[in-house]
Amino acid sequence: MSNHVSPFALGEKFSLWPGTAVVSVVSMLDSVDNLAILCARWRTTAAQQDFVPHMTTQLDSDSIAEYLLDHPHFFEEHAELLGRIRLTSPLMGRAISLQERQMEILREKIKVQEIHVADMLRHAQENEDISNKFQAWTRALLLARNDSDLPQTLISQLQTIFDVPQVTLRLWNIHGRHEGQWFNMPASDTTRTFADGLSKPFCGANNDIDAAGWLEDAAAIKSLALLPLRVGAAPQAFGLLVLGSADASRFTDDMGTDFLSRIAETASAALSCLQH
């Protein structure tokens, strides 16, 4: 007896493509082997059709980026892609490889860091210069021969060492032996009240400020720094130190005043010996 089994005896029908019309197995499939081949093809075709929707789903750049972040070893497993991916270089104006673009980004980062380091070195040099000038100015105050010389030494050395065009000061409530000196010339009540209210140096434009009139060439002054003179944390000031410049950008209302505060403190300590 023959081992071949007629497909008609099986009474089976197969769909070669899922979703298409059902096609009866014909007489050419007259063996179990041929039937197995047909079944295998059917399973393969069904699996492919089930996979098609996943392959044809549109992916946006965010999804791709998320996938690559979730699979950090992707380019290790597909290293050949690194040499095939081409990117547009904003610097060279042509398509370059991913490695070349990475090198460009790295060079840009290094350049930014070099600029930051250069700025830090510049600021460090500026701070060192200021420190040296401050030391020289303080030394000049210590070398003053008598009390009456202190005010003139103080302002002349500020002009010379710190290159301030015009400097002057006024003191009040000082010892009687210094009355009539240039630094003890009268200051208005408004100016004294203004000095008392300063908790830190004032910097800004010369908008007809009364103290600006103490300077030698007051009409030329565009910007000012006004430093209150007081002993320690005393609420009342005993004087006002005035720095003026024809450069409107020399003293501005948004500049830092830490260094000017140190000058005010040192000047106050030096001049306090002139008080009652």
mmCIF file of C-alpha atoms in Angstrom, residues 159 162-167 221 244-247 250-251:
data_model
loop_
_atom_site.group_PDB
_atom_site.id
_atom_site.type_symbol
_atom_site.label_atom_id
_atom_site.label_comp_id
_atom_site.label_asym_id
_atom_site.label_seq_id
_atom_site.Cartn_x
_atom_site.Cartn_y
_atom_site.Cartn_z
ATOM 1 C CA GLN A 159 45.445 109.472 42.735
ATOM 2 C CA PHE A 162 45.201 103.842 41.650
ATOM 3 C CA ASP A 163 45.200 106.349 38.803
ATOM 4 C CA VAL A 164 42.102 108.187 40.001
ATOM 5 C CA PRO A 165 41.862 111.586 38.228
ATOM 6 C CA GLN A 166 40.432 113.579 41.136
ATOM 7 C CA VAL A 167 40.213 112.790 44.857
ATOM 8 C CA ILE A 221 33.338 114.847 36.528
ATOM 9 C CA GLY A 244 35.810 111.465 40.625
ATOM 10 C CA SER A 245 36.444 110.674 36.975
ATOM 11 C CA ALA A 246 35.654 112.220 33.603
ATOM 12 C CA ASP A 247 34.971 108.678 32.379
ATOM 13 C CA ARG A 250 34.720 104.427 35.729
ATOM 14 C CA PHE A 251 32.245 104.359 38.630
#
